[in-house]
C-alpha cells in the first residue's frame, strides 16, 4: 500500500514524519513551556543556558505541568465519550420511540443494584433513567468518591485514600489540573503528578468505566465472536463503508443502516453485491465485539484505506482521525463525512449526527455511500488481499468462563493456572500505533516474546487490531507462538492466546478482571501483587497517558515504548519510574525495544511470583532472568 501511495503521489503520515526530522529536542525532553505570555520559555538541557523559565519554573515544574495536562486531555476524551453514552441512555429512558434500546437488561439491573438504585416496581426504562442520572452525576460530583472506584481491591482504595487521590467528580479533577497548571499555582512536581493520578483514576474507574458499562447496557455486552481483519476486508464487488473514530452511538446505527433491506436493495440496484462495512480504530473494536464487523485497520492505516480507491464513504466521529483525510479523499471518489459537532475537518462533508433521529441520519449517510459507488476511479484501485481470521468478544463477564470456569463461575481456574506456573502471568498489551516504528512492530514482537514465555496476553485498542492482523487472535496461534503452558490452557478451553477485550475505554474491563482475580484469592491483596504487567509499546495519544497513569495508580507495572516528554526533568522522571511505586504499587518503565520491554514485564512477573512464594514457570521458557527463583526454568 505504501508503494501504491507513492506511485499515486499521496503524502501519508510516514512522509510527514520523515519531513519533520529532526524533531524539536526541547519538546522531546519536556523542557519548553508556553503556559503564559511572558514565555515561551525553554530550559537548556546542557546547563549552559537558562535553567529556569522567566517565572522561575524549573525543568521539573515545567515537565510535570505539561505531563498532567496531557492526563487531563486524555481523561477528558475518554470521559466525554462516557458522557455521550450516559446521554443516550437517558434518551432511551425518556423516549419510548427512541432508535436505541436497552439490549442488556440484566446488566442494567446489576448496575442499578451497585449504584444503590431501588428497582422494585420500576419499569426497565425507569431503571435506565435512574442509572443515567446517577452516572451523569459522577461527572459533576463535587466531593465523596466516584462510585465505581469501590470495584477496586480494598488495599488499593486504602492507598488512594492515604495519598489523597480518591477521585471526586470526573469533570472536577480535570478542571483542577487546568487550574493548578496555570502560572504560579502548583509548583511542586509530585503534588502536581498526584493530581494527575486523581484525574487518571477518574477516567479509568469513572469516565471510561461508565462508557464501557453503559455501552454494554445499550448495545449489549459482547460475547465471543469470529471475524477477520486488515485492509483486505474491502470488497471490490460491494459498497464499502468504513466507520472510523470512537463512539458506538454512531457506529451502532451505521451497522443497523447497512443491514436495512431497503439499503441493501438500493446497493443491488447500483450493481453492488451488497454493503460491506469495516471499522477503523476503536469504533471498529466496539462493533467488532458486538456484531463481528471486520477490522479494516488501526490508526496508521486510515489514509491507506482511502488509498485503496475502494472506500465509498469514510464516516468519522471523534478522536484519532487525521486532519489529512479530507485532502486524500479528494484525490479519490471517497466521501469523507464528519458527524460530530465536536470534530470538524478540512474538506469533509458534515452530516451532523443527532441521537434523536439516529437511524434516519445513518441511512442518509449510507445512501450517500451507495450512490457514490459508481464514481470509483478504476485506475486508482489497489486492494492488498490480506486478511486474518480472529476471535474477539472477551469481557469481565465471560473471561472466567472462557478460561475454564464454566461449571463454576469463578476466576479460580485462571488463578490456579497462574499459581501452578502453567501460566507464568498475565499481560495487557494495549494502545496506539506510531510512525516512529515500523507499523505494528512493537505490538507484534512484544506479544510474541510474552507468549513464548507463557504469559497470557489481553489486548485492546489499536494493539488488538495489530494482533488481529498478525493472526494472534485465533486459537491456532497458541500452537505457533506460545509456550507449553499457554498451549495446554488454550487447547483445553479453545481460546486464543491473546484475548481481545475491546476498545481503549474497555481497558476498564481489564481493571475489573484484575480486581476479580485479586478477590478470587491466592494472588495477594491488591492489583500490584499480581504476576501481571501492562504495556503500550507504540503509544502516541494523550489518552494513553491517562490510561498509563490509572494503571500505575491501580498497582500495575507499565512499560511504554517511548518516554513521556519528561526526560529533561530528572525529578519527574525518577518519580514516575521509581518513587510512585511506594505510593500505589505500580510504576512506569520506558523501553523502545519491544523484546527488551517484554523482558522487563517478565522480570516483574517473576518478582511478583517470588513475593507470593509461587513456583517458577511449569515448563521450560526461553527467557529466564538471572534473579529467577523458580525450579524448572532454564536460562
Ligand atoms: Ni486508543 Fe482508540 Fe488507537 Fe491509540 Fe487512538 S484509536 S482510544 S488512542 S490510536 S489505541
Ligand atoms: Fe515561562 Fe513560567 Fe510562563 Fe511557562 S509559566 S511560559 S516557564 S514564564
mmCIF file of C-alpha atoms in Angstrom, residues 51 163 173 224 245 279 343 429 439 508 516 555 587 594 634:
data_model
loop_
_atom_site.group_PDB
_atom_site.id
_atom_site.type_symbol
_atom_site.label_atom_id
_atom_site.label_comp_id
_atom_site.label_asym_id
_atom_site.label_seq_id
_atom_site.Cartn_x
_atom_site.Cartn_y
_atom_site.Cartn_z
ATOM 1 C CA UNK A 51 17.890 26.684 33.979
ATOM 2 C CA UNK A 163 -2.288 9.724 49.361
ATOM 3 C CA UNK A 173 -10.427 16.549 38.624
ATOM 4 C CA UNK A 224 -17.200 -14.481 21.679
ATOM 5 C CA UNK A 245 -13.460 7.051 15.406
ATOM 6 C CA UNK A 279 -14.201 -0.437 11.147
ATOM 7 C CA UNK A 343 -14.990 17.381 15.460
ATOM 8 C CA UNK A 429 -0.615 -5.085 25.584
ATOM 9 C CA UNK A 439 3.788 -0.498 11.567
ATOM 10 C CA UNK A 508 -11.762 -0.558 32.259
ATOM 11 C CA UNK A 516 -11.767 -10.046 40.293
ATOM 12 C CA UNK A 555 -0.874 -1.059 41.040
ATOM 13 C CA UNK A 587 5.384 2.356 38.173
ATOM 14 C CA UNK A 594 9.776 -4.440 22.336
ATOM 15 C CA UNK A 634 16.319 -22.856 32.500
#
